[in-house]
Coordinates of C-alpha atoms and ligand atoms in Angstrom, one line a residue:
X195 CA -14.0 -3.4 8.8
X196 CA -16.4 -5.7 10.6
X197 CA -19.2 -3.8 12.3
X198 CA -18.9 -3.3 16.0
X199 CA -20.9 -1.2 18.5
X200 CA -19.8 1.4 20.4
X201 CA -20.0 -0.6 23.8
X202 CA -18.0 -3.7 22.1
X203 CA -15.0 -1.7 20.8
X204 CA -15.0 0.0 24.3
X205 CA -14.6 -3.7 25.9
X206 CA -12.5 -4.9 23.3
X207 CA -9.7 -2.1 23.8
X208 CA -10.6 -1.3 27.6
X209 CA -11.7 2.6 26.9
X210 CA -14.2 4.6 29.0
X211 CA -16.9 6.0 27.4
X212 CA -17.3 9.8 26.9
X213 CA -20.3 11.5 25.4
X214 CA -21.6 8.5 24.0
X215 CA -25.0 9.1 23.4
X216 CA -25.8 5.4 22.1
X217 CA -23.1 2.6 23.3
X218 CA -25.1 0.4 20.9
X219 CA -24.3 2.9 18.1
X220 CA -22.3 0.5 14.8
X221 CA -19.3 1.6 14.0
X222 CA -19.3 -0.1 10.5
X223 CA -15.9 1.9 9.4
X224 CA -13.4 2.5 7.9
X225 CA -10.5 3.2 10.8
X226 CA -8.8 6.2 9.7
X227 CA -6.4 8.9 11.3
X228 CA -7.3 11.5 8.9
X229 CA -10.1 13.1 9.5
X230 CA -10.6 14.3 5.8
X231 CA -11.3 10.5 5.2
X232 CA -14.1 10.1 7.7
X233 CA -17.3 8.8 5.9
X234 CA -20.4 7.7 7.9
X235 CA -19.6 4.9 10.0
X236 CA -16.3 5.7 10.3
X237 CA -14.2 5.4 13.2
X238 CA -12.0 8.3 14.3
X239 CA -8.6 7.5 15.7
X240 CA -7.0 10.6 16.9
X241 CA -3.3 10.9 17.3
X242 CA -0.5 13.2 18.2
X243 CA 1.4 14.4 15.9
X244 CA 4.1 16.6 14.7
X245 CA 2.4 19.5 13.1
X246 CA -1.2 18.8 13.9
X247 CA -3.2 16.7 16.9
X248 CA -5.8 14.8 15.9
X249 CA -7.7 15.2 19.1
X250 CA -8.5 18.7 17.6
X251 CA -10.3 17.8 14.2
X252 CA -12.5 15.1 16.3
X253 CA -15.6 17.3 16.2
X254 CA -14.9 17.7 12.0
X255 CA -14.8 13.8 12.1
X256 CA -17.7 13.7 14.2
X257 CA -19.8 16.1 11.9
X258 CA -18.5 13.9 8.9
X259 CA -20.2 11.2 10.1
X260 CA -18.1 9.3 13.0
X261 CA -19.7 7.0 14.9
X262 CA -16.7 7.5 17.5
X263 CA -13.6 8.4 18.2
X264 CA -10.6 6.7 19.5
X265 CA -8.8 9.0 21.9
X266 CA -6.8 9.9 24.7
X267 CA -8.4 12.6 26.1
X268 CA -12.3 14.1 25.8
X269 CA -13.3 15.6 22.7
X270 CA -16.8 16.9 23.1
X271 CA -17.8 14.5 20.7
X272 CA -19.0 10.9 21.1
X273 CA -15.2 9.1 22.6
X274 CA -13.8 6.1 23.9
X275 CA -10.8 7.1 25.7
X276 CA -7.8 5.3 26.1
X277 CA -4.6 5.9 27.6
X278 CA -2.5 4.4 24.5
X279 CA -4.7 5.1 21.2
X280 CA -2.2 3.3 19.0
X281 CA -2.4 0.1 21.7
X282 CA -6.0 0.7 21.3
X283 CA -6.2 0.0 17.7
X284 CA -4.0 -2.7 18.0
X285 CA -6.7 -4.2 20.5
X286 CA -9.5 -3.5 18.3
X287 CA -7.3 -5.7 15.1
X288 CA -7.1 -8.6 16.9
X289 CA -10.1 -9.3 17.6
X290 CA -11.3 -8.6 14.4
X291 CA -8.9 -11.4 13.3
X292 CA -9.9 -13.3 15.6
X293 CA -13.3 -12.8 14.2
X294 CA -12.0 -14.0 11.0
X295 CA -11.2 -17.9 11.3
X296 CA -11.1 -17.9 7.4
X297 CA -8.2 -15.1 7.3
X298 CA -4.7 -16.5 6.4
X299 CA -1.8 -13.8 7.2
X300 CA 1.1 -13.9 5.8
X301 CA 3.8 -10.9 7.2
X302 CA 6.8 -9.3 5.2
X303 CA 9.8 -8.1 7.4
X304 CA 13.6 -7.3 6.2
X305 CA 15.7 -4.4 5.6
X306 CA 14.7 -3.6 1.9
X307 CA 12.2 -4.5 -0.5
X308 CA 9.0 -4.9 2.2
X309 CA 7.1 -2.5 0.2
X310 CA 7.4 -4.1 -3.4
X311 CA 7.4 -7.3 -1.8
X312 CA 3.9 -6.7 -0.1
X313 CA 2.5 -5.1 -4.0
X314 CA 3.9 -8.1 -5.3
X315 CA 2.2 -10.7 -3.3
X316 CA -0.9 -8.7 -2.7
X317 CA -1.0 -8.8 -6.9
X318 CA -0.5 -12.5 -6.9
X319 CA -2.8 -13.5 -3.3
X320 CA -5.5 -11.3 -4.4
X321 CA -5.7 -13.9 -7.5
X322 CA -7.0 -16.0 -4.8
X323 CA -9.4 -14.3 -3.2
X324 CA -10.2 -11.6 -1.9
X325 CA -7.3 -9.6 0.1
X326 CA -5.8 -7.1 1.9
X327 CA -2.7 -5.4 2.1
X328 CA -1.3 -1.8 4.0
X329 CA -1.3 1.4 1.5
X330 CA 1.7 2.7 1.0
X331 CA 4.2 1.3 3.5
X332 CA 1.3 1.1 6.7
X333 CA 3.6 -1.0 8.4
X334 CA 4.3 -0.1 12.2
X335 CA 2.0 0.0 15.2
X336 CA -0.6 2.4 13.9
X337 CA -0.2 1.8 9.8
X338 CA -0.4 -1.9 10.5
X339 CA -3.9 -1.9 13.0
X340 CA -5.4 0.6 10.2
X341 CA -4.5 -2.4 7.7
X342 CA -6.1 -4.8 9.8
X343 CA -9.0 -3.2 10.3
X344 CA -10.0 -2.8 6.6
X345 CA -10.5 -7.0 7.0
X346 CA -13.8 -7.9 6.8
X347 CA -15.8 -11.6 6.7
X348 CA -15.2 -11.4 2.7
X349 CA -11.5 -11.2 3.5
X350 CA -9.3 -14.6 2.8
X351 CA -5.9 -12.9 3.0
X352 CA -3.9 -10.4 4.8
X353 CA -0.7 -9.5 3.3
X354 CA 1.0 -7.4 5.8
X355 CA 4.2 -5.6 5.9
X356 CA 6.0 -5.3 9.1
X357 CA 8.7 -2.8 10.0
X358 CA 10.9 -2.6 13.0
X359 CA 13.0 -0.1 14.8
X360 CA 13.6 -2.2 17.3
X361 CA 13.7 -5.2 19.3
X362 CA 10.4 -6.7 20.1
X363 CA 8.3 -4.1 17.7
X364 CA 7.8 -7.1 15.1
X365 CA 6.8 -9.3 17.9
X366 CA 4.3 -7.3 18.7
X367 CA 3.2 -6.8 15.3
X368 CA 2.8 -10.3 14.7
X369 CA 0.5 -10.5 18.5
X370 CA -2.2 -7.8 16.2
X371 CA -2.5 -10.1 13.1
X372 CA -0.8 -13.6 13.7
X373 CA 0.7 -14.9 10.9
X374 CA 0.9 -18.0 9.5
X375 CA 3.3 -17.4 6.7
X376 CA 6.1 -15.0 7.3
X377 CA 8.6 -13.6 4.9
X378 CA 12.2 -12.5 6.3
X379 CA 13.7 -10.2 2.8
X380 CA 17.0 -9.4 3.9
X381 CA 19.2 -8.1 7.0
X382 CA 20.7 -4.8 6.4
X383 CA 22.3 -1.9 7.5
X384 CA 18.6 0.0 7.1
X385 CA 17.9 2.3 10.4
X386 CA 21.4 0.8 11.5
X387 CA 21.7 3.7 14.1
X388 CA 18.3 3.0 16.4
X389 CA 19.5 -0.3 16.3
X390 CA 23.6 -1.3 17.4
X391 CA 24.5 -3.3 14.8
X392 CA 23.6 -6.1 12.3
X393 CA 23.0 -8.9 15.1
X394 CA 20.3 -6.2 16.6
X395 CA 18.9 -6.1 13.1
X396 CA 18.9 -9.4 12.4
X397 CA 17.7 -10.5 15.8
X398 CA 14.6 -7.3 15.3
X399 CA 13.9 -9.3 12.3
X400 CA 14.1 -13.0 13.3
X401 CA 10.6 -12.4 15.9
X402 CA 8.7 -12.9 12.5
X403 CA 9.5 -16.2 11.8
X404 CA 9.7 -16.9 15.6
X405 CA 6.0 -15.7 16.0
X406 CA 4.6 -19.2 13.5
X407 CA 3.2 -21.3 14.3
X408 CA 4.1 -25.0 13.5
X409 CA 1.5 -25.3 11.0
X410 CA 3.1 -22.3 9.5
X411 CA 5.6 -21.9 7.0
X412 CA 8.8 -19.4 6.9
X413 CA 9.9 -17.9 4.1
X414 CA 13.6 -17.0 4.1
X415 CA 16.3 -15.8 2.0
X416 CA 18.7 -18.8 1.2
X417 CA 21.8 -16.0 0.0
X418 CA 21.2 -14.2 3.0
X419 CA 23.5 -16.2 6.0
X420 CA 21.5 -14.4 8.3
X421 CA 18.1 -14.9 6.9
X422 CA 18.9 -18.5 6.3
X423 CA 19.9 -19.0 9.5
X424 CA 16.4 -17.6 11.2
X425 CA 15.7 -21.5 10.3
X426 CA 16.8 -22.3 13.9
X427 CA 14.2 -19.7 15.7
X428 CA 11.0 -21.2 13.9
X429 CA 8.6 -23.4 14.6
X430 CA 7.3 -23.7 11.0
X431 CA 8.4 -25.7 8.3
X432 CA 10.5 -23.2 6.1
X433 CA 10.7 -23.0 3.0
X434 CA 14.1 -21.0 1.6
X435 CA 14.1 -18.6 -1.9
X436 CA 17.4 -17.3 -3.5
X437 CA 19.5 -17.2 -6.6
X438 CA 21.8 -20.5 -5.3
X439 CA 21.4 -24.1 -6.1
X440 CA 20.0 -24.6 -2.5
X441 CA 16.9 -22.6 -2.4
X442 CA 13.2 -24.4 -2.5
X443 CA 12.2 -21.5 -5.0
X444 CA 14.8 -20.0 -7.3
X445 CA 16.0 -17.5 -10.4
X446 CA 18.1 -18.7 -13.3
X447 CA 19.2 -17.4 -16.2
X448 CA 18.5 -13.7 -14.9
X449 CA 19.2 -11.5 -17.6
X450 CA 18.7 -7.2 -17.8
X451 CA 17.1 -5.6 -20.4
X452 CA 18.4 -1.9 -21.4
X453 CA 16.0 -0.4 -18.5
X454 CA 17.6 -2.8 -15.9
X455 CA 14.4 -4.7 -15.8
X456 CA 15.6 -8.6 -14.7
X457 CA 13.8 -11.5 -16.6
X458 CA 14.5 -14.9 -15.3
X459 CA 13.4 -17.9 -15.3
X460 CA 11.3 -19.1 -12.2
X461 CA 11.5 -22.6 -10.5
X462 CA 9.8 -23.9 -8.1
X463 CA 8.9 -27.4 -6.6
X464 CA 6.2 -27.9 -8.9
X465 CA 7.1 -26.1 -12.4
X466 CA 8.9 -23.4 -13.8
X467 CA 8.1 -20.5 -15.7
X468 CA 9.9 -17.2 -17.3
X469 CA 9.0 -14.0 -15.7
X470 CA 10.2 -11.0 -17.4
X471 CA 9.1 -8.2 -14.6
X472 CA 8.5 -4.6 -15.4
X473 CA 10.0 -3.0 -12.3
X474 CA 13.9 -1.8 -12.4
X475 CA 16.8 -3.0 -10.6
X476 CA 18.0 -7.1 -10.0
X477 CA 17.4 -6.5 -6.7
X478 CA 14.0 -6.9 -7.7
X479 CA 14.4 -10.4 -8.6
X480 CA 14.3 -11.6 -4.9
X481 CA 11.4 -9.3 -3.9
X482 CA 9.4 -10.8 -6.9
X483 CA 11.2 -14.5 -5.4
X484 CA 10.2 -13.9 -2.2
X485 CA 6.5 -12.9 -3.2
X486 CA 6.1 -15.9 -5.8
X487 CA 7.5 -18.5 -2.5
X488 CA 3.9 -16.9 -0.6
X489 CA 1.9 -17.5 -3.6
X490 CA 3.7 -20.9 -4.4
X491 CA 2.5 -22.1 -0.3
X492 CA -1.0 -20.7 -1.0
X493 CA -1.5 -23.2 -3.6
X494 CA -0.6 -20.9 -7.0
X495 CA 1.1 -22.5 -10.0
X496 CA 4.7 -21.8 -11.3
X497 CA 2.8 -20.5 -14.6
X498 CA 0.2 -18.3 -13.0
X499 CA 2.8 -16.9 -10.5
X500 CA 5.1 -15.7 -13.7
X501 CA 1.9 -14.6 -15.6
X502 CA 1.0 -12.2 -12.8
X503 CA 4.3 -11.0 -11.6
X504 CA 4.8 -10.3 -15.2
X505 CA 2.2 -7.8 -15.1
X506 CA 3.1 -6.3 -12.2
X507 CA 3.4 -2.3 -12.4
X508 CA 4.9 -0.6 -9.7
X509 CA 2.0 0.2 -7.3
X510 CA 3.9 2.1 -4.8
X511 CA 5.5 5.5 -5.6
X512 CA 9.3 6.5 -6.0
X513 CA 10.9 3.2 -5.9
X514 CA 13.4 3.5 -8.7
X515 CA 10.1 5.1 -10.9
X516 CA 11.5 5.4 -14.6
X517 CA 11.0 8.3 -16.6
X518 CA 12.0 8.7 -20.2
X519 CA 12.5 12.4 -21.4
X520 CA 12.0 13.1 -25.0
X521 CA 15.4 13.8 -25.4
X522 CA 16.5 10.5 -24.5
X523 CA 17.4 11.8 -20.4
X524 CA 16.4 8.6 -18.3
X525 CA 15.5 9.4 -14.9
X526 CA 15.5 6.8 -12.2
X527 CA 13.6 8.1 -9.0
X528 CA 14.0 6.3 -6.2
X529 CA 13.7 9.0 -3.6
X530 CA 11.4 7.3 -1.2
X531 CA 14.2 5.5 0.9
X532 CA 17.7 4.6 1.2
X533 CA 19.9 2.3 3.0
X534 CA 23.7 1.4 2.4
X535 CA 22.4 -1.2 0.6
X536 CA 19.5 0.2 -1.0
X537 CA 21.8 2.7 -2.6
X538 CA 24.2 -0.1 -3.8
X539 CA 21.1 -2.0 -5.8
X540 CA 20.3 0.8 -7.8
X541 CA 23.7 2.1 -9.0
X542 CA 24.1 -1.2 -10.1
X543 CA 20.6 -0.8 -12.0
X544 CA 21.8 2.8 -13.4
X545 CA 24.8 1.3 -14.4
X546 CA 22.7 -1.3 -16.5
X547 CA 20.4 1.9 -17.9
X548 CA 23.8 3.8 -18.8
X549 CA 25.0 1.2 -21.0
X550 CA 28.5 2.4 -21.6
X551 CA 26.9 6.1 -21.8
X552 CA 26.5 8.7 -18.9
X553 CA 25.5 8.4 -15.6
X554 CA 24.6 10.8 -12.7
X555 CA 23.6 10.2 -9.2
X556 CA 21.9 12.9 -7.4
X557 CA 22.5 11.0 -4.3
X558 CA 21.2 13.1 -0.5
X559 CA 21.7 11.3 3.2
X560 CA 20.3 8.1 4.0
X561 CA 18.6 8.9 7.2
X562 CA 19.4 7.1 11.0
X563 CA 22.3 5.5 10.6
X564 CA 23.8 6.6 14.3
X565 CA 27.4 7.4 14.4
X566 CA 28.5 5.3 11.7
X567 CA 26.7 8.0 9.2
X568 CA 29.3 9.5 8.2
X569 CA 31.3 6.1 7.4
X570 CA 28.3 4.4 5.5
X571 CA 28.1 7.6 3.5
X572 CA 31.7 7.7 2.3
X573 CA 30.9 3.6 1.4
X574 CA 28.3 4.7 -0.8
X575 CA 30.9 7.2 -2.5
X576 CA 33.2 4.1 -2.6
X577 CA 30.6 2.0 -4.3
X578 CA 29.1 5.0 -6.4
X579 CA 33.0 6.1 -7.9
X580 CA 33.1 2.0 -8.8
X581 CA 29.8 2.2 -11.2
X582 CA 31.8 4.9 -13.2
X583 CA 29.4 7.7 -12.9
X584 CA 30.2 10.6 -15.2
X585 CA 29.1 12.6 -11.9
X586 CA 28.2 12.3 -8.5
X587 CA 25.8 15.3 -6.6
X588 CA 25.6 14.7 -2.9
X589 CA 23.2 16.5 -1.6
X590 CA 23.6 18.7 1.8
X591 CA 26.4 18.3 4.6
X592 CA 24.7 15.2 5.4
X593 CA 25.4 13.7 2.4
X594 CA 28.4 15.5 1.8
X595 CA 30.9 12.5 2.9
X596 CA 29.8 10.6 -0.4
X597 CA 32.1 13.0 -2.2
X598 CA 35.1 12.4 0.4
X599 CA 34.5 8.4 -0.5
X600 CA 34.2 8.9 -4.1
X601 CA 37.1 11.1 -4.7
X602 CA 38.9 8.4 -2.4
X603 CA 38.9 5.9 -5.3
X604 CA 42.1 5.9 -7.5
X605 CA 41.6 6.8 -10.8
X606 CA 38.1 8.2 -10.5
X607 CA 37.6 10.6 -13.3
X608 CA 34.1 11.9 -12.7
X609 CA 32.9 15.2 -11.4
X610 CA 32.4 15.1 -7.4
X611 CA 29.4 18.6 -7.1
X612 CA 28.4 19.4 -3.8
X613 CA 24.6 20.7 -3.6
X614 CA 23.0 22.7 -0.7
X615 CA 19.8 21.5 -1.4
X616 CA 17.8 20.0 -4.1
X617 CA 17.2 23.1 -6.1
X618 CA 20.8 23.4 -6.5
X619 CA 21.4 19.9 -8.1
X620 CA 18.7 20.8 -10.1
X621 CA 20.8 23.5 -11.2
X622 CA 23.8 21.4 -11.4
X623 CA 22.2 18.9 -13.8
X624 CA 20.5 21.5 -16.2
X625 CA 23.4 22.5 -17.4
X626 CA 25.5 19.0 -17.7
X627 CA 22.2 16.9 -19.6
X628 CA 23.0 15.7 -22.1
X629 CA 20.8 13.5 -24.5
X630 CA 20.9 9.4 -23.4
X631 CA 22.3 10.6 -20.0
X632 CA 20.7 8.3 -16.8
X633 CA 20.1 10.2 -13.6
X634 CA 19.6 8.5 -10.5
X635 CA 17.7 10.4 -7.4
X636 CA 18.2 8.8 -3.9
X637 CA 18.1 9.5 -1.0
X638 CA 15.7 9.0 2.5
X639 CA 12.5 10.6 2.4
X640 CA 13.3 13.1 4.9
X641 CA 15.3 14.0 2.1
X642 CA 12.7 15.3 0.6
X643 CA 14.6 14.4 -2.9
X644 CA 11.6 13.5 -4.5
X645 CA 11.1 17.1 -6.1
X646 CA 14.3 16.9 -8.2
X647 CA 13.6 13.8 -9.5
X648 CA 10.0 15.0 -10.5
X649 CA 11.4 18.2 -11.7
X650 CA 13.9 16.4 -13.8
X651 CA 11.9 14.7 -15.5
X652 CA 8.9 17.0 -16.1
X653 CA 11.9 18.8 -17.6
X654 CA 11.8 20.0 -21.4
X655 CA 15.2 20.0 -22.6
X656 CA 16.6 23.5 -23.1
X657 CA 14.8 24.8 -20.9
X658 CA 15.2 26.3 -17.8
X659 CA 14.9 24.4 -14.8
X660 CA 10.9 25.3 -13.9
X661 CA 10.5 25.4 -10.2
X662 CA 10.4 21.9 -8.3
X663 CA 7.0 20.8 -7.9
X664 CA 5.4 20.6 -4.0
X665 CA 5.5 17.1 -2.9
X666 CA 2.1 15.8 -3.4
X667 CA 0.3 14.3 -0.4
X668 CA -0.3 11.1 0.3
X669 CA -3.9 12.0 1.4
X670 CA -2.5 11.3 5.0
X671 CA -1.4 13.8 7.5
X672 CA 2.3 14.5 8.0
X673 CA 1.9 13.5 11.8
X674 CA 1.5 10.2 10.7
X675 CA 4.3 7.7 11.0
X676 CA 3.9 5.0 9.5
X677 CA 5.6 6.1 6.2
X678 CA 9.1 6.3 8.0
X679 CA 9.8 3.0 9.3
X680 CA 10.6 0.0 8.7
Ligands
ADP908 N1 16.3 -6.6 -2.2 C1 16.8 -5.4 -2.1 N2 18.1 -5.1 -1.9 C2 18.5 -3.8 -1.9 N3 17.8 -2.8 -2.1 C3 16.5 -3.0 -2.3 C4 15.9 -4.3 -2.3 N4 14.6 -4.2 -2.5 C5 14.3 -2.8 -2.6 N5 15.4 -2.1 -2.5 C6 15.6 -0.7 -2.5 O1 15.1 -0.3 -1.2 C7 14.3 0.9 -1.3 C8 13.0 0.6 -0.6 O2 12.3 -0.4 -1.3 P1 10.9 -0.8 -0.6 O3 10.3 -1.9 -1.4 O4 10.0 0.4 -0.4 O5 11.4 -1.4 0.8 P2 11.0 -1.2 2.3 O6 9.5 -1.2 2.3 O7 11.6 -2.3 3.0 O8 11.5 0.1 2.7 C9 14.1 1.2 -2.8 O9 14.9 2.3 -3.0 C10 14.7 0.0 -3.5 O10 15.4 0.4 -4.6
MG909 MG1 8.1 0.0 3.1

């Protein structure tokens, strides 16, 4: 963060003063909402949330050493209220960027793949100097400011991952941190219940590429008709990635290895060059497209984009996260999130992983999908009964449609289990494991089907199923919500 007094961020986001002892006090950061990571200098944002309000650990961030805090209300600590603390923040981020003449942004929207997108070209941008990009999924009107703020005068690039649940959210996402690049991934049915339907989405998504300026370049899906067609609402010049003929930046010759790990060859305007990526699934191969179009406008090589995206580990947790038992069981956790089409791209990379051999899906609800739940649930049973799965676990009522899809498909021969909760697939998969089986864990976060993914693969085979492990914390506090949207 860029050092500002007291008395500036109080002008800067229009709060009132309370208890400040010294308005010419530097608050040298970081911003955080957690006041566990308060370190001197910090500033304390305090927010609402569902299990805990900030406003009541202000005087533990104050005693840690912040200079301030952001809040709505007094806190018998040194305050700058506001009426909106998220707005506030927001405030405060743009004008560090426009502090920051030397900062290029480039944003990330779409239904799926934002996350491993942004790891992607934060890996490759931050080749070029130095850069910053949201933890985990920081992506909505508080995770995004807190990005911001970590910007400093060393910064050259902000990478920055935008999420929407609904219209005019990316807009004003893109007013915080203006970007002169922006990526549009994908339009999908992701969150297809806050929104109506896919011209809502799409629409959501197109204020990215409508926030450039014309000096600015828009980065678009060519095999996505209604990413492509977000060329209309821009005023930059676009430039178009994609697995067709017709895209600027493209794949050939993708190929799968046994883990469902795409190599292809990468061509761009300038050169070519094979990548062979380490993260699972071909869905991949446009995230890693996508990300090596941002690099390409920021002036990286075909060879040195490959060489780095080749590299690439997965940074962010349970995204289709590979475990190999000792006895051959491959589990595939990709528990973080899960969209009708999310769910589609990884049976298709399990499918890969079984190779002829056994496949499982412990598969639990995908999470705001409105009315049409129920429908997009039995469509993922449809598509789940076409990989051939030796078994499909759905898990809770939720979920519990997948099995009415799946045993809709003529001549599907696998076992349909229905599982109260995740202990209970863990159950139902202890004692149907056999060695070389694949097992895929999906679901939405709320979920929470992380834990039988990590206790299947923590487990010994034999054994008994241990207990699932407690979901380990993100160092953040559950009332934050930035993790959930998109
Ligand atoms: N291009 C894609 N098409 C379909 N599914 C995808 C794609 N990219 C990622 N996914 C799936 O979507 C889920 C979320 O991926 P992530 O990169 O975290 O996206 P986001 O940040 O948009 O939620 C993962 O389960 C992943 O397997
Ligand atoms: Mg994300």
């Amino acid at each position: 963060m860029i050092p500002f007094t007291i008395a500036e961020i109080a002008r800067v986001t229009g709060a009132v003063m309370d208890g400040v002892r010294d308005p010419a006090a530097v608050v040298t950061g970081p911003a955080v909402i957690d006041s566990r990571q308060v370190v001197p200098g910090a500033l304390f944002a305090a927010l609402p949330g569902e299990r805990a309000d900030g406003h009541d650990f202000a005087a533990a961030a104050a005693a840690a050493g912040a200079v301030a805090v952001l809040a709505a209300r007094p806190v018998g600590a040194p305050a700058l209220i506001v009426p909106d603390v998220p707005a506030a923040l927001g405030r405060l981020a743009r004008s560090v960027v426009d502090r920051l003449p030397r900062l290029t942004v480039a944003g990330i929207t779409g239904s799926a793949g934002k996350t491993t997108t942004k790891d992607l070209a934060a890996a490759l941008i931050g080749t070029l100097g130095p850069t910053v990009a949201p933890h985990n999924s920081f992506n909505n009107e508080i995770g995004h400011p807190l990005t911001v703020l970590r910007a400093d005068a060393a910064t050259r690039y902000l990478v920055a991952e935008l999420s929407a649940r609904g219209s005019g959210h990316i807009a004003a996402l893109c007013e915080i941190a203006p970007p002169r690049l922006g990526v549009v991934l994908c339009v999908g049915n992701a969150h297809a219940g806050v929104f109506g339907g896919m011209a809502e989405i799409a629409a959501a998504k197109s204020e990215l590429p409508r926030a450039l300026p014309e000096d600015g370049v828009a980065v678009l899906n060519a095999d996505d008709p209604l990413v492509a067609s977000m060329a209309g609402s821009t005023a930059a010049r676009v430039v178009s990635f994609g697995r067709g003929a017709g895209a600027d930046v493209r794949a050939t010759d993708v190929s799968l290895d046994r883990l469902s790990r795409p190599r292809f060859m990468l061509r761009m305007p300038g050169g070519s060059a094979e990548v062979a990526l380490r993260l699972h699934g071909e869905h991949n191969v446009m995230n890693a497209l996508a990300a090596a179009t941002l690099a390409g406008e920021l002036g990286m090589e075909a060879g040195a984009i490959a060489a780095v995206l080749s590299a690439a580990t997965p940074q962010s947790k349970w995204r289709m996260e590979v475990t190999e038992r000792s006895d051959g069981v491959i589990i595939v956790n990709d528990a973080y999130n899960a969209s009708p089409e999310a769910v589609v791209a990884a049976l298709a990379a399990i499918g890969v992983m079984a190779n002829g051999g056994r496949a499982y899906a412990v598969l639990g609800r995908m999470a705001e999908l409105g009315e049409r739940s129920p429908a997009f649930h039995e469509q993922a049973g449809v598509a789940a009964a076409r990989t051939g799965l030796a078994g499909i676990i759905a898990v809770g009522a939720e979920a519990a449609p997948i099995l009415t899809g799946a045993r809709s498909m003529p001549g599907y021969a696998g076992e349909l289990v229905a599982a109260q909760d995740g202990d209970d697939a863990v159950v139902a998969l202890a004692d149907r494991l056999r060695p070389g089986d694949v097992v895929l864990v999906k679901a939405s976060r709320a979920a929470g089907l992380q834990t039988v993914a990590l206790a299947l693969a923590a487990q010994p085979p034999g054994d008994d199923p241990p207990e699932p492990p407690a979901v380990q914390s993100d160092g953040y506090p559950p009332a934050a919500p930035q993790e959930a949207t998109r």
